[in-house]
PDB file of C-alpha atoms and ligand atoms in Angstrom:
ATOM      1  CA  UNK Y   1      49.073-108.749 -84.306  1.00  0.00           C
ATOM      2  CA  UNK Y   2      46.224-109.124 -81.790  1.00  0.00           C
ATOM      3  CA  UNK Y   3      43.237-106.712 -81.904  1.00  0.00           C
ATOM      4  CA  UNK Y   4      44.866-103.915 -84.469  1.00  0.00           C
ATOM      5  CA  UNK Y   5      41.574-104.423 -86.834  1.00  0.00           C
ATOM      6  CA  UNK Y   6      39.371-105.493 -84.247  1.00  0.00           C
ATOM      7  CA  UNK Y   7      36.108-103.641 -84.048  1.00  0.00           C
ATOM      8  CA  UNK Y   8      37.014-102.057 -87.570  1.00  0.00           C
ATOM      9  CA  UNK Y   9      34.957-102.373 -90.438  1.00  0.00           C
ATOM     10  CA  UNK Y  10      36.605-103.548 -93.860  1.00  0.00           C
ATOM     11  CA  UNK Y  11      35.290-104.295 -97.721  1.00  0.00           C
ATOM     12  CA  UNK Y  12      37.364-106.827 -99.644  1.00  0.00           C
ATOM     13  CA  UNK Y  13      35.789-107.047-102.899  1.00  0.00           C
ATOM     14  CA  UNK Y  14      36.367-110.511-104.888  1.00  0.00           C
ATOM     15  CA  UNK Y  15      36.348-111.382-101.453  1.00  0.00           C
ATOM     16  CA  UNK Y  16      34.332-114.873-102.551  1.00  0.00           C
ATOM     17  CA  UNK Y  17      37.278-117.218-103.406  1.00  0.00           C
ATOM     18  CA  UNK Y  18      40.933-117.308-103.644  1.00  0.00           C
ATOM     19  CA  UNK Y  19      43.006-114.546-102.217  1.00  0.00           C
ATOM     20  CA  UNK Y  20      40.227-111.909-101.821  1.00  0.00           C
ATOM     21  CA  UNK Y  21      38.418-114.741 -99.281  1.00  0.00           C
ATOM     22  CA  UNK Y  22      41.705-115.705 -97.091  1.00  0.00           C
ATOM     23  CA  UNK Y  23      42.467-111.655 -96.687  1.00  0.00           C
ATOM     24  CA  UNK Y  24      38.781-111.408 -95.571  1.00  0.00           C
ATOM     25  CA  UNK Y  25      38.429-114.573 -93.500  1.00  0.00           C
ATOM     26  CA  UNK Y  26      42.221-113.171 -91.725  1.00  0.00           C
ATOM     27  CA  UNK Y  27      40.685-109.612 -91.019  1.00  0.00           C
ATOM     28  CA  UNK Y  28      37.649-111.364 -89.852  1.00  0.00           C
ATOM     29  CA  UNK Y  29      39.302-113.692 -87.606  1.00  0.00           C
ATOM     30  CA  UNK Y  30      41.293-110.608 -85.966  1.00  0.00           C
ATOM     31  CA  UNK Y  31      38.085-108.751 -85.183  1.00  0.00           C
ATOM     32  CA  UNK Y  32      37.420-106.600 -88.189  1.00  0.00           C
ATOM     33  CA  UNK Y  33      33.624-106.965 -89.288  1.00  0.00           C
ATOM     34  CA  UNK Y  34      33.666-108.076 -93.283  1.00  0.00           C
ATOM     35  CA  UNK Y  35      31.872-106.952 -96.161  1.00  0.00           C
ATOM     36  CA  UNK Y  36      32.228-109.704 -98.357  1.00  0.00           C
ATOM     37  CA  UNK Y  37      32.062-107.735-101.978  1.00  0.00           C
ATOM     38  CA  UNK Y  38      31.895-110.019-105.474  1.00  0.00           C
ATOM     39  CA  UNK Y  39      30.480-110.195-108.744  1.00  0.00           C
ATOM     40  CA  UNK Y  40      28.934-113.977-107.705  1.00  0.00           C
ATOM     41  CA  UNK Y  41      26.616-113.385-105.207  1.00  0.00           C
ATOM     42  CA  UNK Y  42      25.902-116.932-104.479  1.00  0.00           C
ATOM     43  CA  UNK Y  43      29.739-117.515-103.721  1.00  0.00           C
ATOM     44  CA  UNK Y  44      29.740-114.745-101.730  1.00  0.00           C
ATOM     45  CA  UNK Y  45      26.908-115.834 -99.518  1.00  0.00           C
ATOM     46  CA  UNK Y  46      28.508-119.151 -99.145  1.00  0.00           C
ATOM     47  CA  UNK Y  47      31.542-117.679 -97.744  1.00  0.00           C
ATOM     48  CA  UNK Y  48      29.664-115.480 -95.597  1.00  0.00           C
ATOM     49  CA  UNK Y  49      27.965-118.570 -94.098  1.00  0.00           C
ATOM     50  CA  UNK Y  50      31.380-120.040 -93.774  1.00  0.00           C
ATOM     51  CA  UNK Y  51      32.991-117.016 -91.547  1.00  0.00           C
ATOM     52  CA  UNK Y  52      29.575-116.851 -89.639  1.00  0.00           C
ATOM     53  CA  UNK Y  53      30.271-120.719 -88.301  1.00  0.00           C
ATOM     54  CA  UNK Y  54      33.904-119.604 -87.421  1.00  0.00           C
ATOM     55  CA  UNK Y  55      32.301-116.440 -85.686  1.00  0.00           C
ATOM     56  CA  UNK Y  56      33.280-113.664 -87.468  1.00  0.00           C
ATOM     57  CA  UNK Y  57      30.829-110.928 -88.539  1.00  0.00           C
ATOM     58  CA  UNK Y  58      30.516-110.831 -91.971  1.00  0.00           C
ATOM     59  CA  UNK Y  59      27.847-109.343 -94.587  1.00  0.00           C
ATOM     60  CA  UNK Y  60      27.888-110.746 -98.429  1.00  0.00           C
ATOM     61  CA  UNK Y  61      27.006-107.638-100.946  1.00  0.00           C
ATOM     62  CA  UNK Y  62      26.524-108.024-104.218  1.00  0.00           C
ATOM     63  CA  UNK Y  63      28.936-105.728-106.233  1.00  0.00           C
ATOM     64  CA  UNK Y  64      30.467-105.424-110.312  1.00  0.00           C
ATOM     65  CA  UNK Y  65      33.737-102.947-109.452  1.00  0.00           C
ATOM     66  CA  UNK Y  66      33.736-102.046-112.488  1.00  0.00           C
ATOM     67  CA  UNK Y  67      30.258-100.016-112.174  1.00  0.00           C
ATOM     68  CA  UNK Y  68      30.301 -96.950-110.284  1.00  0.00           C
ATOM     69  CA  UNK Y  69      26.397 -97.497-108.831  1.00  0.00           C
ATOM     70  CA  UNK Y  70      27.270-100.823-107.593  1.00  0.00           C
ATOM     71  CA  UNK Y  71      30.507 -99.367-106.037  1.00  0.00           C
ATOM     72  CA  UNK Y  72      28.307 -96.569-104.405  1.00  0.00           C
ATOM     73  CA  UNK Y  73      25.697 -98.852-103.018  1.00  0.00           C
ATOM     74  CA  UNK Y  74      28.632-101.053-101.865  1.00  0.00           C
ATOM     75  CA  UNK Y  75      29.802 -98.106 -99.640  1.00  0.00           C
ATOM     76  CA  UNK Y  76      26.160 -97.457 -98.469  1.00  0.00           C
ATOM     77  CA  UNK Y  77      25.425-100.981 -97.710  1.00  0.00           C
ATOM     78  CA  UNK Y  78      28.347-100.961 -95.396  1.00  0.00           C
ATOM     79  CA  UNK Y  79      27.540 -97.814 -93.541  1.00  0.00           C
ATOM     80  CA  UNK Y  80      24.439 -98.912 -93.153  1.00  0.00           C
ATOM     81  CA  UNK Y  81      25.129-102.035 -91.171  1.00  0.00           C
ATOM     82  CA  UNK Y  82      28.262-101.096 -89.122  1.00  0.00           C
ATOM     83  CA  UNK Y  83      28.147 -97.376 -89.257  1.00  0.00           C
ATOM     84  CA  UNK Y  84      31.590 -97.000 -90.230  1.00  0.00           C
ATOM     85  CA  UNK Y  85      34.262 -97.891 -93.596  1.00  0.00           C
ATOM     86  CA  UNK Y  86      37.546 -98.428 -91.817  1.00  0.00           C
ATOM     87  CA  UNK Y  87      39.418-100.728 -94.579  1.00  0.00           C
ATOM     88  CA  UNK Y  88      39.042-101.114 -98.250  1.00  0.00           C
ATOM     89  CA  UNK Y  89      40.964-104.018 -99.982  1.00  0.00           C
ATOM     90  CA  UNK Y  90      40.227-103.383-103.525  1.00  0.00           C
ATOM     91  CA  UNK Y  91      40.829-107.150-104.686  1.00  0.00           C
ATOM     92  CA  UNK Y  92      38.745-107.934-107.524  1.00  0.00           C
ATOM     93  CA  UNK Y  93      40.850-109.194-110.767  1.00  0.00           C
ATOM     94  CA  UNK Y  94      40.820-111.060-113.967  1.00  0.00           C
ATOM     95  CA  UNK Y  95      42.045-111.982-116.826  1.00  0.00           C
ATOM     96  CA  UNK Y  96      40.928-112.473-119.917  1.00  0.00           C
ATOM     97  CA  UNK Y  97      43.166-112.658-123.541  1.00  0.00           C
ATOM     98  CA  UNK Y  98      45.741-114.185-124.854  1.00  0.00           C
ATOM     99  CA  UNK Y  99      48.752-112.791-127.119  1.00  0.00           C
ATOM    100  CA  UNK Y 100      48.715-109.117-127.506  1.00  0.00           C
ATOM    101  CA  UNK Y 101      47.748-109.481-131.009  1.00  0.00           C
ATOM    102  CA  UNK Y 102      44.972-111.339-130.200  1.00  0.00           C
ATOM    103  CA  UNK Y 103      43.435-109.624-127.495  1.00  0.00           C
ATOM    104  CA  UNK Y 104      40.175-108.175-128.572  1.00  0.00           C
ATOM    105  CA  UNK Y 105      39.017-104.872-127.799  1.00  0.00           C
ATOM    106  CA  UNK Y 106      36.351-105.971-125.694  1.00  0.00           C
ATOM    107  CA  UNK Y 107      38.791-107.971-123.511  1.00  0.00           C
ATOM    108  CA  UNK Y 108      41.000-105.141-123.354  1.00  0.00           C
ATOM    109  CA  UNK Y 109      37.937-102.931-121.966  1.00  0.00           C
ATOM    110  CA  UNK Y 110      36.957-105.557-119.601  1.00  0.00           C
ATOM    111  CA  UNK Y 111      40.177-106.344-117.895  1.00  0.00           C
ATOM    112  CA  UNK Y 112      41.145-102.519-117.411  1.00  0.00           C
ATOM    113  CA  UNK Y 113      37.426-102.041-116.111  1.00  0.00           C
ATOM    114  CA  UNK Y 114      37.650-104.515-113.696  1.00  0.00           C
ATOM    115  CA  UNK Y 115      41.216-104.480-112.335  1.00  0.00           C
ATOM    116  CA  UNK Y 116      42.344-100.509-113.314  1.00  0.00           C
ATOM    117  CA  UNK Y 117      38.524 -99.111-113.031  1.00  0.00           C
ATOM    118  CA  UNK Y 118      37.187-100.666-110.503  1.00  0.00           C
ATOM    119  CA  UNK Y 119      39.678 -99.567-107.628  1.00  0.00           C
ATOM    120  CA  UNK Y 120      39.292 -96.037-108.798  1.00  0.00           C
ATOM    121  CA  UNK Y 121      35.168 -96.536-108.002  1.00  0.00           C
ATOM    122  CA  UNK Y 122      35.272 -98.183-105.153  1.00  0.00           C
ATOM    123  CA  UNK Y 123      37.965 -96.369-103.136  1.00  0.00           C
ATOM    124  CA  UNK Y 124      36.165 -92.559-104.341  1.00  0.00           C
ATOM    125  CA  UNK Y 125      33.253 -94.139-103.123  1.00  0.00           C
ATOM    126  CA  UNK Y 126      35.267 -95.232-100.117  1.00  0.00           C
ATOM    127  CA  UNK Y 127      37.371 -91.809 -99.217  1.00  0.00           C
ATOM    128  CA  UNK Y 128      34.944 -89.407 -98.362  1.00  0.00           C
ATOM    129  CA  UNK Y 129      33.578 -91.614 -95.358  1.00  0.00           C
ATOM    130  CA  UNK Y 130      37.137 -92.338 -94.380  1.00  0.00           C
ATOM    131  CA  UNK Y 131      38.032 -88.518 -94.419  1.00  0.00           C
ATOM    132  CA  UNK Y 132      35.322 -87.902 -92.291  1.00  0.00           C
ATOM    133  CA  UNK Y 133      36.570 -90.110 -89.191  1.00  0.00           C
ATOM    134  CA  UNK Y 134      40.237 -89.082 -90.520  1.00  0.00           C
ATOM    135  CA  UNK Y 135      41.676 -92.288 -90.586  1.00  0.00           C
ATOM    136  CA  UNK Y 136      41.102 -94.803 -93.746  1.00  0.00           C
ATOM    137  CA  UNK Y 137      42.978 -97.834 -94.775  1.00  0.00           C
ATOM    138  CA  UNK Y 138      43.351 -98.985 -98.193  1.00  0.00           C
ATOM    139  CA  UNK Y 139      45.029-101.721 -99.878  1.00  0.00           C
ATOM    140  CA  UNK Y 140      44.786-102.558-103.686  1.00  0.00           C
ATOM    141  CA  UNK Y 141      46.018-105.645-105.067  1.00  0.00           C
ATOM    142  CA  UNK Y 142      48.417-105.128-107.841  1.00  0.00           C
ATOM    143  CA  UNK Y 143      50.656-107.922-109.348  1.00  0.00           C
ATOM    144  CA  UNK Y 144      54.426-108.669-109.726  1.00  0.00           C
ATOM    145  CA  UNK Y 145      52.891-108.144-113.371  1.00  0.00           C
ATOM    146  CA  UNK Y 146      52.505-104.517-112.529  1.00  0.00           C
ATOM    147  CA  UNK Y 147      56.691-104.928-111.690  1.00  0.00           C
ATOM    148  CA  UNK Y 148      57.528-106.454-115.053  1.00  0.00           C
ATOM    149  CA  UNK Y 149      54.853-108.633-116.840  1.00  0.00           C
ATOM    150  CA  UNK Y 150      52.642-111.358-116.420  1.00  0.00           C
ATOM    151  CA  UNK Y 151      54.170-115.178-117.823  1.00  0.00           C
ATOM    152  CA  UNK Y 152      50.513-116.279-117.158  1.00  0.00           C
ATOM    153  CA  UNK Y 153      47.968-113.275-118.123  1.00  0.00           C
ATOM    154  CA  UNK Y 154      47.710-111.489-121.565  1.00  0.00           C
ATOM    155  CA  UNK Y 155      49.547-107.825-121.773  1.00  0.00           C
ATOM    156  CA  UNK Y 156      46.096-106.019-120.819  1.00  0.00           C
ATOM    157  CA  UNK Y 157      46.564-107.923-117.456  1.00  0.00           C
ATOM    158  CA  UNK Y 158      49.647-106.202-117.184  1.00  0.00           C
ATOM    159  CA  UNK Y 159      48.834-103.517-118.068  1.00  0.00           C
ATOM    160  CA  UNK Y 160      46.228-102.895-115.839  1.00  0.00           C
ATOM    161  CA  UNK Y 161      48.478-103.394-112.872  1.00  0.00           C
ATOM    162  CA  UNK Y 162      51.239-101.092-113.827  1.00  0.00           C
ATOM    163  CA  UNK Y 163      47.989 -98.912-113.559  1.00  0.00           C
ATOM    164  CA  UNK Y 164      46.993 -99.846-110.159  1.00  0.00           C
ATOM    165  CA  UNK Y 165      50.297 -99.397-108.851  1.00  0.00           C
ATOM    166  CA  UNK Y 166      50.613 -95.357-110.083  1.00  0.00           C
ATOM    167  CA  UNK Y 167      47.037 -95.039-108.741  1.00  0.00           C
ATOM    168  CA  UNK Y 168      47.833 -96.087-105.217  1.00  0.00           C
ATOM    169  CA  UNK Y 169      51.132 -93.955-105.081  1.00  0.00           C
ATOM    170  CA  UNK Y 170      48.986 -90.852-105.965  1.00  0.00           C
ATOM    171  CA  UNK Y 171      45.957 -91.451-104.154  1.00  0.00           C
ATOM    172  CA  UNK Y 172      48.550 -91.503-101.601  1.00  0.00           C
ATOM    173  CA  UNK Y 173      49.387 -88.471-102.022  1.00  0.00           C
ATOM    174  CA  UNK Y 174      46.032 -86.918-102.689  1.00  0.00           C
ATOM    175  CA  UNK Y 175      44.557 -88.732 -99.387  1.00  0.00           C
ATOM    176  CA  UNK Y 176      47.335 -88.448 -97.126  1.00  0.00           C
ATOM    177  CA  UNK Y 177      45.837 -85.003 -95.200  1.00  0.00           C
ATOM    178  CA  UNK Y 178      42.441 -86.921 -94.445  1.00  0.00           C
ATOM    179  CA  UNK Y 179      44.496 -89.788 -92.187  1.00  0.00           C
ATOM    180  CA  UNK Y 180      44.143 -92.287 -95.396  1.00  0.00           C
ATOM    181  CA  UNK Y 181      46.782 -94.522 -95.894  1.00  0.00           C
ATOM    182  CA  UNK Y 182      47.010 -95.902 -99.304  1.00  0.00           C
ATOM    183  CA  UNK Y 183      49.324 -99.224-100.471  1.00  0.00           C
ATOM    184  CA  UNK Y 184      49.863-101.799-102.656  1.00  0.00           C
ATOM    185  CA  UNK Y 185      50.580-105.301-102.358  1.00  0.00           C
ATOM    186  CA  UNK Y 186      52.097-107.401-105.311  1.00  0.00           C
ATOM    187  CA  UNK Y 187      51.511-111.329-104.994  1.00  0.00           C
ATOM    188  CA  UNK Y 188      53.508-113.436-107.104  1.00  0.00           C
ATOM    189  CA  UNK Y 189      51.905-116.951-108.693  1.00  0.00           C
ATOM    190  CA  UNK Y 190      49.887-118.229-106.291  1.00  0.00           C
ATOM    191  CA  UNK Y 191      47.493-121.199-106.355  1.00  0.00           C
ATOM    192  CA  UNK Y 192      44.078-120.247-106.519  1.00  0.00           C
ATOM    193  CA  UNK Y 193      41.059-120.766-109.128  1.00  0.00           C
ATOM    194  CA  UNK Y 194      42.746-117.791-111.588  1.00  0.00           C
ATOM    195  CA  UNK Y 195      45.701-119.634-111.694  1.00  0.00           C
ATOM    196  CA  UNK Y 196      44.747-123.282-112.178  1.00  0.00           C
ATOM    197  CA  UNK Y 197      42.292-121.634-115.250  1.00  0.00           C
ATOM    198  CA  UNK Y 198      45.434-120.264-116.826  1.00  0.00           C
ATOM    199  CA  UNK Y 199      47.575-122.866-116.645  1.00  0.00           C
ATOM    200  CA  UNK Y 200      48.281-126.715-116.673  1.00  0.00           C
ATOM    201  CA  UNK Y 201      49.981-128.870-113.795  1.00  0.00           C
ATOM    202  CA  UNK Y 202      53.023-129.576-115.971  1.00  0.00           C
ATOM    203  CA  UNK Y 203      53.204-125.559-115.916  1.00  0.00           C
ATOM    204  CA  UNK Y 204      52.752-125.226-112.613  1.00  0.00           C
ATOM    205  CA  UNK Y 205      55.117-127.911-111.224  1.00  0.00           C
ATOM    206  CA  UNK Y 206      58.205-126.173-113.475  1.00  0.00           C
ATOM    207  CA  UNK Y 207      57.283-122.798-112.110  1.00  0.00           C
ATOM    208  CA  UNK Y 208      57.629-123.678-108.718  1.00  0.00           C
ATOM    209  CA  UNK Y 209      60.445-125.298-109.277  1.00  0.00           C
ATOM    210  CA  UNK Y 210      61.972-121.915-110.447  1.00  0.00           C
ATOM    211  CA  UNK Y 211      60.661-120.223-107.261  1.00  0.00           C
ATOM    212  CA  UNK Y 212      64.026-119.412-105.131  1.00  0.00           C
ATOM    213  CA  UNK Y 213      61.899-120.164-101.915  1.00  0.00           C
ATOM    214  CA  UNK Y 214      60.450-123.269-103.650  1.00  0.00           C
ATOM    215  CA  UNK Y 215      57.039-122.893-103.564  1.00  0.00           C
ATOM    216  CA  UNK Y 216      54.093-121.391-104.902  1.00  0.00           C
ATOM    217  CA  UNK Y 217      52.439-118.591-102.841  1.00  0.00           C
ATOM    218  CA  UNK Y 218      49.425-119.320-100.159  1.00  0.00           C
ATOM    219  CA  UNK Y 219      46.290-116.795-100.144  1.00  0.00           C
ATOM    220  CA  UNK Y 220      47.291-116.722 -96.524  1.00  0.00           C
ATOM    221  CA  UNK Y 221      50.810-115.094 -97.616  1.00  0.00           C
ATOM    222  CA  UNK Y 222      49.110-112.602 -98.952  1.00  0.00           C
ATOM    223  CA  UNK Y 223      46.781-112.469 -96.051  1.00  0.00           C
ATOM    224  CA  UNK Y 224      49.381-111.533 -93.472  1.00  0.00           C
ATOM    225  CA  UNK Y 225      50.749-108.953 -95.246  1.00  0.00           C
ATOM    226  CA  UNK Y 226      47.619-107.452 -95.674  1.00  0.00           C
ATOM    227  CA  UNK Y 227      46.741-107.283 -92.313  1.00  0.00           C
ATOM    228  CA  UNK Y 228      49.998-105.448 -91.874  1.00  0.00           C
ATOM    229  CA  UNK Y 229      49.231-102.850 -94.440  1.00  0.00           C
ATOM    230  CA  UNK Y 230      46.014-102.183 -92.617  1.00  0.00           C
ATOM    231  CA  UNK Y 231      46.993-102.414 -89.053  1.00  0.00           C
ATOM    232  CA  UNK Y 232      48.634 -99.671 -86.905  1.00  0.00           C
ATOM    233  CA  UNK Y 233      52.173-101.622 -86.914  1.00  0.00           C
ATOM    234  CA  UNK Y 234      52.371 -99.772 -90.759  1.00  0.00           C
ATOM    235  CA  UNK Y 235      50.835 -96.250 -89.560  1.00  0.00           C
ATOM    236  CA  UNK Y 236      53.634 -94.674 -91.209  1.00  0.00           C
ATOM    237  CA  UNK Y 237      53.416 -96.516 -94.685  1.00  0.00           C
ATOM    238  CA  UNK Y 238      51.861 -95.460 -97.455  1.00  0.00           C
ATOM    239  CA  UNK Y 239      52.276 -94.857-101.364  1.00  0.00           C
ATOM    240  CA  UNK Y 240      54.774 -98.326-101.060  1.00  0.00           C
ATOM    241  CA  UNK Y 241      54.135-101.478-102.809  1.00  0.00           C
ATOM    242  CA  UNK Y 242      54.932-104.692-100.699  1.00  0.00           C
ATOM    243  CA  UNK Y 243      56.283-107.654-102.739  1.00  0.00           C
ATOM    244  CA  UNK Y 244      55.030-110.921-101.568  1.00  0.00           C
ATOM    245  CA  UNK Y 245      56.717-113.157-104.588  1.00  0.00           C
ATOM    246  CA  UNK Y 246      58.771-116.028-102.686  1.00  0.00           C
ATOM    247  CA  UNK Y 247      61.733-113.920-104.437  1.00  0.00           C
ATOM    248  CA  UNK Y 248      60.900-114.493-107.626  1.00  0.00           C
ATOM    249  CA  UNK Y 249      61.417-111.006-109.158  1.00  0.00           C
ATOM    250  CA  UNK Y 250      64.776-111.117-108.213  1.00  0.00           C
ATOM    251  CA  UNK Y 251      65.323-114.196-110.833  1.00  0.00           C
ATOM    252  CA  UNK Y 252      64.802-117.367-111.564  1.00  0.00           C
ATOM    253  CA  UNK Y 253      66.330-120.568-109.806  1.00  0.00           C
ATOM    254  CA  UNK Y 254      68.727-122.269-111.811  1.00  0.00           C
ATOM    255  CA  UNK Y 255      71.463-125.218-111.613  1.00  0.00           C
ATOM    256  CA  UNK Y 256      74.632-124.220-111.206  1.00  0.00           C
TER     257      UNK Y 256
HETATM  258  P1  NAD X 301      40.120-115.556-108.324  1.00  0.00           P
HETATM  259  O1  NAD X 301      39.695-115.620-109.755  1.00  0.00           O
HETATM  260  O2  NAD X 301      40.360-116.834-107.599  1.00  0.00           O
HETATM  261  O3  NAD X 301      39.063-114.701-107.491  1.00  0.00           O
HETATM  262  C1  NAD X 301      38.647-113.438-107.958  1.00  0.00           C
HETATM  263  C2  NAD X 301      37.316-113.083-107.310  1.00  0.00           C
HETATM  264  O4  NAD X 301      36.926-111.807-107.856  1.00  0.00           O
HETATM  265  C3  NAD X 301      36.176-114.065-107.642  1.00  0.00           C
HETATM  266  O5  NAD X 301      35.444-114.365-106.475  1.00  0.00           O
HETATM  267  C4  NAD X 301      35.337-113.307-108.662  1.00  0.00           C
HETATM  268  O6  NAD X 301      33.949-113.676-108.647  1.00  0.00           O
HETATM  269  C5  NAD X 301      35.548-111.863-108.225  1.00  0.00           C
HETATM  270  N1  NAD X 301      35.296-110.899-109.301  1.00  0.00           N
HETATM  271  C6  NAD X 301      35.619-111.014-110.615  1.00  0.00           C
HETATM  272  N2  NAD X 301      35.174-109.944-111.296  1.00  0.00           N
HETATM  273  C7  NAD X 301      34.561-109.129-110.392  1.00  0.00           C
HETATM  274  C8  NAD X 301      33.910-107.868-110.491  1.00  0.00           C
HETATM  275  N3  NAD X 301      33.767-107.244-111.670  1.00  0.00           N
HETATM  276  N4  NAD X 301      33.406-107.310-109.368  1.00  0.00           N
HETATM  277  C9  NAD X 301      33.517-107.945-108.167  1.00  0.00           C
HETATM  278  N5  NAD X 301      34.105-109.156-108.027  1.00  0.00           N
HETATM  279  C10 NAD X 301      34.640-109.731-109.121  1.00  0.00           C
HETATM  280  O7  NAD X 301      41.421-114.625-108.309  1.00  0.00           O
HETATM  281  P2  NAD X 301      42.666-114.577-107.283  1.00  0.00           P
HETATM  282  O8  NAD X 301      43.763-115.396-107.827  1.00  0.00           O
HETATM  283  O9  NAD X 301      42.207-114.781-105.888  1.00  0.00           O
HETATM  284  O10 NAD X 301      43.113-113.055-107.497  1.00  0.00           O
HETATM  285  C11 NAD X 301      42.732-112.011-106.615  1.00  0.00           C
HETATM  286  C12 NAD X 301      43.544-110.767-106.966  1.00  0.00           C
HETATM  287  O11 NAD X 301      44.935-111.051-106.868  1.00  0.00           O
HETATM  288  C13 NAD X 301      43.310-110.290-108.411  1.00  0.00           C
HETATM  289  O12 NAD X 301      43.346-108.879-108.443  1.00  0.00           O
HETATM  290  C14 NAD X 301      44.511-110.859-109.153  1.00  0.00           C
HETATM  291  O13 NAD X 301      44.818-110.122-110.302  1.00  0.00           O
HETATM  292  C15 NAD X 301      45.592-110.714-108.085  1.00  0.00           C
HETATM  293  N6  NAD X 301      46.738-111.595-108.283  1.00  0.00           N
HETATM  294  C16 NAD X 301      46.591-112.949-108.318  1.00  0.00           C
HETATM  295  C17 NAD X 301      47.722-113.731-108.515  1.00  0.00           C
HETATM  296  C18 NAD X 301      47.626-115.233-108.574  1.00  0.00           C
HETATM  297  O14 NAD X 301      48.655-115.854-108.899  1.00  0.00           O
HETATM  298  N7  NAD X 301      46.508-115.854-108.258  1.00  0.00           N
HETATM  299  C19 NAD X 301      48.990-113.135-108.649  1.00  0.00           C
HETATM  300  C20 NAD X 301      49.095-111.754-108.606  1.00  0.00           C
HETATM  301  C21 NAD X 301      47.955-110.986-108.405  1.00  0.00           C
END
């Protein structure tokens, strides 16, 4: 996709492992300059050093989503250094719970305040500097959970990104005038620390095997279609949610 990002500047927050890192590492790698946003600010500067060795300009900040004043300074931070806020990849996630009946109040609170809450503070943080150069990227990471439901994550998981989804269709809608195209992307199962905390390798090695492309999915799957989402090649997408599942919501594999 060549130089579609390049001179842009992009957030991804939980940008210091798994998927968050790969979609910042790929924007990086095209040109973008990265603000990499997480909860673990060690982590993040790690990762930071990392891109810098591979040459891409990247700046580790500090950040909880889930609290507005962090989110704020996040946006500042960024304007600060590169004088613009081109893309915002509202990443970030957990999970935390088990059965419904069992999920405690405080990990229902925690889990929407992360994954629900914290795309609504970063991205109002984030429009307003968009609007003003009328054109603004965003992309928030929902689930195939927020298609059906999780198999892995507790129901607040899901929950949460039934949420996400219906906020990205109508902050479509609300930012469309001010050039700001909003999607969502929807990874299925794919192999990063999250996953390997929620479940064993037996588990693993029979989901993939019900994958109908076989496999599990790579951060860089998700990567990719990121960088379409944000690039000009989608400049007439928005509201949409992109499915990047291996084909998995369409069914399971099975012997026939
Ligand atoms: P991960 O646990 O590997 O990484 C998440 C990152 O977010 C970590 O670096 C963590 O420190 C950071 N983070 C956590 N809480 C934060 C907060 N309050 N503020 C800022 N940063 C915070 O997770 P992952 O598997 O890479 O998942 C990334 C996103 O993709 C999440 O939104 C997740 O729900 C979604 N997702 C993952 C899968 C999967 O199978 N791994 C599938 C569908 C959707």
């Amino acid at each position: 996709m060549g130089s579609r990002v390049a001179g842009l500047t992009a957030i991804v927050t939980g940008a210091a492992q798994g998927i968050g890192r790969r979609i910042a590492e790929e924007l990086g790698t095209e040109g973008a300059n990265v603000v990499v946003a997480d909860i673990d600010e060690s982590s993040a500067a790690d990762t930071v050093e990392a891109f810098e060795s591979a040459g891409i300009t990247a700046t580790a900040v500090q950040c909880d989503v889930s609290s507005m004043d962090d989110a704020e300074r996040l946006v500042e931070r960024t304007v600060e250094e590169y004088g613009s806020l081109d893309i915002l990849v509202n990443n970030a996630g957990i999970s935390r719970g088990e059965r419904f009946q069992d999920i405690t109040p405080e990990e229902w609170q925690q889990v929407i305040d992360v994954n629900l809450t914290g795309v609504y503070n970063c991205s109002v943080q984030a429009a307003p500097v968009m609007a003003e150069s009328g054109d603004g990227r965003i992309v928030n990471i929902s689930s195939i959970a927020g298609q059906n439901i999780s198999y892995e994550g507790p129901a607040n998981y899901t929950a949460s990104k039934w949420g996400v989804i219906g906020l990205t269709k109508h902050m479509a809608w609300d930012l469309a005038e001010y050039g700001i195209r909003v999607n969502a992307l929807c990874p299925g199962g794919t192999l990063t620390p999250l996953i390997e905390d929620l479940t064993t390798e037996e588990e693993r090695s029979e989901t993939r095997e019900k994958i109908p492309l076989g496999r599990w999915a790579d951060p860089e799957d998700h990567a990719d279609a990121t960088l379409f989402l944000v690039s000009d090649r989608s400049s007439y997408i928005t509201g949409t949610t992109l499915t990047v599942d291996g084909g998995l919501t369409l069914g399971v594999r099975h012997e026939v």
